Amino acid sequence: MFIDRLLATLAHLRHGVTHDVPACWFGVDRSTVTRAIHQIRPLLAERGCSIAAGRRLRTLADVVSHLGNSGQEAILDATEIRVRRPAAGALERNRFVSGKSRMNAMKTMILTDLQGRLLWCGETRPGSVADITQARQSGLVDLLSDTRGLQILADAGYQGLGGQTGGQVLTPPHRRRGRNLEHVQWLMAHHDAARHAHSSRRIPVEHGIAHLKNWRALARHHGRRDQLPNTVRAVAALLSDQQRADHPTASAPFGRQEA
C-alpha cells in the first residue's frame, strides 16, 4: 500500500533507521522496503517548500519570483552534510573534502525567510565547492538580474555577489586590515557594529539549518552520494509543511524541536 511505503520512508528520513527496521514492522523483505523508499523519496522531493495553503516553491526561479512579487526579504546560506568517503584511487576522491570542516561532505544551498522558515533547498554540490561558486552555478545572479529591489542577506562567503546583483545580495563589510588601524577607534567600532548587526539579522537561517538537521538522514548521510539531493529536498518539503502548520503567522525564529 502507498501509505505503508510512505510511512517506511518517513521513518527512514526522520529517525535514520535502516531498511531492516521497517521491513520487520511490515513483515516484508528488506529489498521491498528499499524499493519503496527509492520510489517515494523523489515524489517527496518534487513537492517543493510550502509557503501557504496550496502554494509551493519548487525551483530557485519560483523563490526569486515570489520574493519580488511579495517584497519580502530572504536569507541565503549553505550547509555541509557529511558523506561516505569515495574509494581509494577514485578520481573524485578529493572533490568531497571540505576546506572548512576538513571532512568528506556535500554542500546544500538554502534560502529561508526572516523567520527561518524554508523557502528553498537545493543545488547540492561536493564539499570542495565554494559557497559563492555554488550560488553562481545555481543561476542566482542571472535570476536577480531580471529583478529589482530584493534583499537577500548572506554571510562573508558570498562577498562579491552584491556587485554582480546590483546590491540585492547583502554581505557583511570586509574585514579591515593594515597598519595603524588602532588609531581610528571610531572607525573600527563602527565597522564591528555593522558586522555584528548583519550577523544578528542572519541568525534565523542558522535556526532553519539546525531544524533541517534534526532529521537523522541529514545529520550524516549513510546512503549513496547521488541520492543526497533528493533526500535534502524531500526533508525540506516535509519540514516546510510542519513549519507552516505549527507557526502559520510566526514572527520570531523557530526554536529547536525535539526529535
Coordinates of C-alpha atoms in Angstrom, one line a residue:
M1 CA 0.0 0.0 0.0
F2 CA 1.1 3.6 -0.7
I3 CA 0.6 4.6 3.0
D4 CA 2.9 1.8 4.1
R5 CA 5.6 2.8 1.7
L6 CA 5.2 6.5 2.8
L7 CA 5.5 5.5 6.5
A8 CA 8.6 3.5 5.8
T9 CA 10.2 6.4 4.0
L10 CA 9.3 8.9 6.8
A11 CA 10.7 6.6 9.4
H12 CA 14.0 6.3 7.5
L13 CA 14.3 10.1 6.9
R14 CA 13.3 11.2 10.3
H15 CA 15.0 8.7 12.6
G16 CA 17.7 7.3 10.3
V17 CA 16.5 3.7 10.8
T18 CA 18.0 1.1 8.5
H19 CA 15.7 -0.6 5.9
D20 CA 15.6 -3.7 8.1
V21 CA 13.5 -2.0 10.7
P22 CA 10.5 -1.1 8.5
A23 CA 10.8 -4.5 6.9
C24 CA 10.4 -6.0 10.3
W25 CA 7.4 -3.7 11.1
F26 CA 5.5 -4.5 8.0
G27 CA 6.6 -8.1 7.7
V28 CA 8.2 -7.8 4.2
D29 CA 11.7 -8.4 2.8
R30 CA 14.3 -5.7 3.2
S31 CA 14.6 -5.3 -0.6
T32 CA 10.9 -4.4 -0.7
V33 CA 11.4 -1.5 1.7
T34 CA 14.5 -0.3 -0.3
R35 CA 12.4 -0.2 -3.5
A36 CA 9.6 1.7 -1.7
I37 CA 12.0 4.3 -0.3
H38 CA 13.6 4.8 -3.7
Q39 CA 10.1 5.3 -5.2
I40 CA 8.7 7.7 -2.5
R41 CA 11.7 9.9 -1.9
P42 CA 11.7 11.5 -5.3
L43 CA 8.0 12.2 -5.1
L44 CA 8.5 14.0 -1.8
A45 CA 11.5 15.9 -3.2
E46 CA 9.4 17.2 -6.1
R47 CA 6.7 18.8 -3.8
G48 CA 8.8 21.8 -3.0
C49 CA 8.6 24.1 0.1
S50 CA 5.2 25.2 1.3
I51 CA 4.7 29.0 1.7
A52 CA 0.9 29.0 2.1
A53 CA -2.1 26.7 1.6
G54 CA -1.8 25.3 -1.9
R55 CA 1.3 27.3 -2.7
R56 CA 4.7 25.7 -3.1
L57 CA 8.1 26.9 -4.3
R58 CA 9.9 24.2 -6.3
T59 CA 12.7 26.0 -8.0
L60 CA 15.1 28.9 -7.3
A61 CA 13.3 30.9 -10.0
D62 CA 10.0 30.4 -8.1
V63 CA 11.6 31.7 -4.9
V64 CA 13.0 34.8 -6.6
S65 CA 9.7 35.5 -8.3
H66 CA 7.8 35.1 -5.0
L67 CA 10.2 37.4 -3.2
G68 CA 10.0 40.0 -6.0
N69 CA 6.2 40.0 -6.0
S70 CA 5.7 40.0 -2.3
G71 CA 8.5 42.4 -1.4
Q72 CA 9.9 40.1 1.3
E73 CA 13.5 39.6 2.3
A74 CA 15.3 36.2 2.4
I75 CA 18.5 34.8 4.0
L76 CA 21.0 32.7 2.0
D77 CA 23.4 30.2 3.4
A78 CA 24.9 26.8 2.7
T79 CA 25.2 23.8 5.0
E80 CA 27.5 20.7 4.8
I81 CA 26.3 17.2 5.2
R82 CA 28.9 14.5 5.9
V83 CA 29.0 11.7 3.4
R84 CA 31.0 8.5 2.9
R85 CA 34.5 8.9 1.6
P86 CA 35.0 7.8 -2.1
A87 CA 37.0 4.6 -2.6
A88 CA 40.8 4.9 -2.7
G89 CA 42.0 5.7 -6.1
A90 CA 38.7 7.2 -7.3
L91 CA 39.2 10.3 -9.5
E92 CA 36.6 12.2 -7.5
R93 CA 38.1 11.3 -4.1
N94 CA 39.3 14.8 -3.2
R95 CA 36.3 16.7 -4.6
F96 CA 34.3 15.9 -1.5
V97 CA 36.8 17.2 1.0
S98 CA 35.6 20.4 2.6
G99 CA 38.2 23.0 3.1
K100 CA 36.2 24.5 6.0
S101 CA 35.2 21.4 8.0
R102 CA 38.1 19.1 6.8
M103 CA 35.7 16.2 6.3
N104 CA 34.1 14.4 3.3
A105 CA 30.9 16.3 2.7
M106 CA 28.3 17.6 0.3
K107 CA 27.1 21.2 0.4
T108 CA 23.5 22.3 0.0
M109 CA 22.3 25.9 -0.7
I110 CA 19.4 27.1 1.5
L111 CA 17.1 30.1 1.4
T112 CA 14.8 30.9 4.3
D113 CA 12.5 33.9 5.2
L114 CA 13.3 36.2 8.0
Q115 CA 11.6 33.8 10.5
G116 CA 13.8 30.9 9.5
R117 CA 11.1 29.1 7.5
L118 CA 12.4 27.2 4.5
L119 CA 11.8 28.7 1.1
W120 CA 14.1 26.5 -1.0
C121 CA 16.7 23.9 -0.5
G122 CA 18.8 22.6 -3.4
E123 CA 21.9 22.8 -5.6
T124 CA 23.8 20.1 -3.7
R125 CA 27.5 20.1 -4.7
P126 CA 30.7 18.4 -3.5
G127 CA 32.1 19.9 -0.3
S128 CA 35.2 21.4 -2.1
V129 CA 32.9 23.9 -4.0
A130 CA 33.0 27.4 -2.5
D131 CA 29.7 29.0 -1.3
I132 CA 29.9 31.8 -3.9
T133 CA 30.7 29.4 -6.7
Q134 CA 27.7 27.2 -5.8
A135 CA 25.4 30.3 -5.8
R136 CA 26.7 31.3 -9.2
Q137 CA 26.2 27.8 -10.6
S138 CA 22.7 27.8 -9.3
G139 CA 21.8 30.7 -11.6
L140 CA 21.1 33.1 -8.8
V141 CA 23.0 36.0 -10.4
D142 CA 21.1 35.7 -13.7
L143 CA 17.7 35.4 -11.9
L144 CA 18.4 38.6 -9.9
S145 CA 19.4 40.5 -13.0
D146 CA 15.8 40.4 -14.0
T147 CA 14.6 41.6 -10.6
R148 CA 15.0 44.8 -8.7
G149 CA 14.6 45.8 -5.1
L150 CA 15.2 42.4 -3.5
Q151 CA 17.2 42.0 -0.3
I152 CA 18.9 38.6 0.3
L153 CA 21.1 38.5 3.4
A154 CA 24.3 36.4 3.1
D155 CA 27.5 35.8 5.1
A156 CA 31.1 36.6 4.1
G157 CA 31.3 33.5 1.9
Y158 CA 29.2 35.4 -0.7
Q159 CA 31.1 38.6 -0.7
G160 CA 31.3 39.7 -4.4
L161 CA 27.7 38.7 -5.2
G162 CA 26.5 42.2 -4.2
G163 CA 28.3 43.9 -7.0
Q164 CA 27.1 41.3 -9.5
T165 CA 23.4 41.6 -8.5
G166 CA 23.1 45.3 -8.1
G167 CA 23.4 45.2 -4.3
Q168 CA 20.5 42.8 -3.9
V169 CA 22.7 40.3 -2.1
L170 CA 23.8 41.9 1.2
T171 CA 27.0 40.7 2.8
P172 CA 28.9 42.0 5.9
P173 CA 31.6 44.6 5.5
H174 CA 35.0 43.3 4.6
R175 CA 37.4 42.9 7.5
R176 CA 39.8 45.8 7.7
R177 CA 43.5 45.0 7.6
G178 CA 46.5 47.2 7.6
R179 CA 48.8 49.2 9.9
N180 CA 47.8 51.9 12.4
L181 CA 44.1 50.9 12.4
E182 CA 44.2 51.1 16.1
H183 CA 44.5 54.9 15.8
V184 CA 41.0 55.1 14.3
Q185 CA 39.0 53.6 17.1
W186 CA 35.7 55.2 16.0
L187 CA 36.1 53.6 12.5
M188 CA 36.8 50.2 13.9
A189 CA 33.9 50.4 16.3
H190 CA 31.6 51.4 13.5
H191 CA 32.9 48.5 11.4
D192 CA 32.5 45.9 14.1
A193 CA 29.0 47.2 14.9
A194 CA 28.0 46.8 11.3
R195 CA 29.3 43.3 11.1
H196 CA 27.5 42.4 14.4
A197 CA 24.2 43.9 13.2
H198 CA 24.4 41.9 9.9
S199 CA 25.2 38.7 11.7
S200 CA 22.3 39.2 14.1
R201 CA 19.8 39.6 11.2
R202 CA 21.1 36.3 9.7
I203 CA 20.5 34.2 12.8
P204 CA 17.2 32.8 11.6
V205 CA 18.8 30.9 8.8
E206 CA 21.0 29.1 11.3
H207 CA 17.9 28.0 13.2
G208 CA 16.4 26.8 9.9
I209 CA 19.5 24.7 9.2
A210 CA 19.5 23.2 12.7
H211 CA 15.9 22.4 12.3
L212 CA 16.7 20.6 9.0
K213 CA 19.4 18.6 10.6
N214 CA 17.1 17.3 13.3
W215 CA 16.2 14.8 10.7
R216 CA 18.7 12.0 11.1
A217 CA 19.1 11.3 7.4
L218 CA 20.8 14.7 7.2
A219 CA 22.8 14.6 10.4
R220 CA 25.1 12.3 8.4
H221 CA 24.2 10.7 5.1
H222 CA 25.0 7.0 5.1
G223 CA 23.5 6.2 1.7
R224 CA 24.8 6.8 -1.8
R225 CA 26.1 10.3 -2.5
D226 CA 23.9 10.6 -5.7
Q227 CA 20.8 10.1 -3.5
L228 CA 21.6 13.0 -1.2
P229 CA 20.0 15.8 -3.4
N230 CA 16.6 14.0 -3.3
T231 CA 16.9 13.3 0.4
V232 CA 17.6 17.0 1.2
R233 CA 14.7 18.3 -0.9
A234 CA 12.4 15.6 0.5
V235 CA 13.2 16.6 4.1
A236 CA 12.9 20.3 3.2
A237 CA 9.4 19.8 1.8
L238 CA 8.3 17.8 4.8
L239 CA 9.8 20.3 7.2
S240 CA 8.2 23.3 5.5
D241 CA 4.8 21.6 5.8
Q242 CA 5.4 21.2 9.5
Q243 CA 6.6 24.8 10.0
R244 CA 3.6 26.3 8.3
A245 CA 1.2 24.1 10.3
D246 CA 2.9 24.8 13.6
H247 CA 3.6 28.5 13.0
P248 CA 1.3 29.9 10.2
T249 CA 1.9 33.5 11.3
A250 CA 5.1 33.3 13.3
S251 CA 7.1 36.5 13.6
A252 CA 10.0 35.1 15.5
P253 CA 12.7 32.5 14.6
F254 CA 11.8 28.9 15.2
G255 CA 13.3 27.2 18.2
R256 CA 14.8 23.7 18.2
Q257 CA 12.2 21.0 18.0
E258 CA 12.5 17.7 19.9
A259 CA 13.1 14.6 17.9

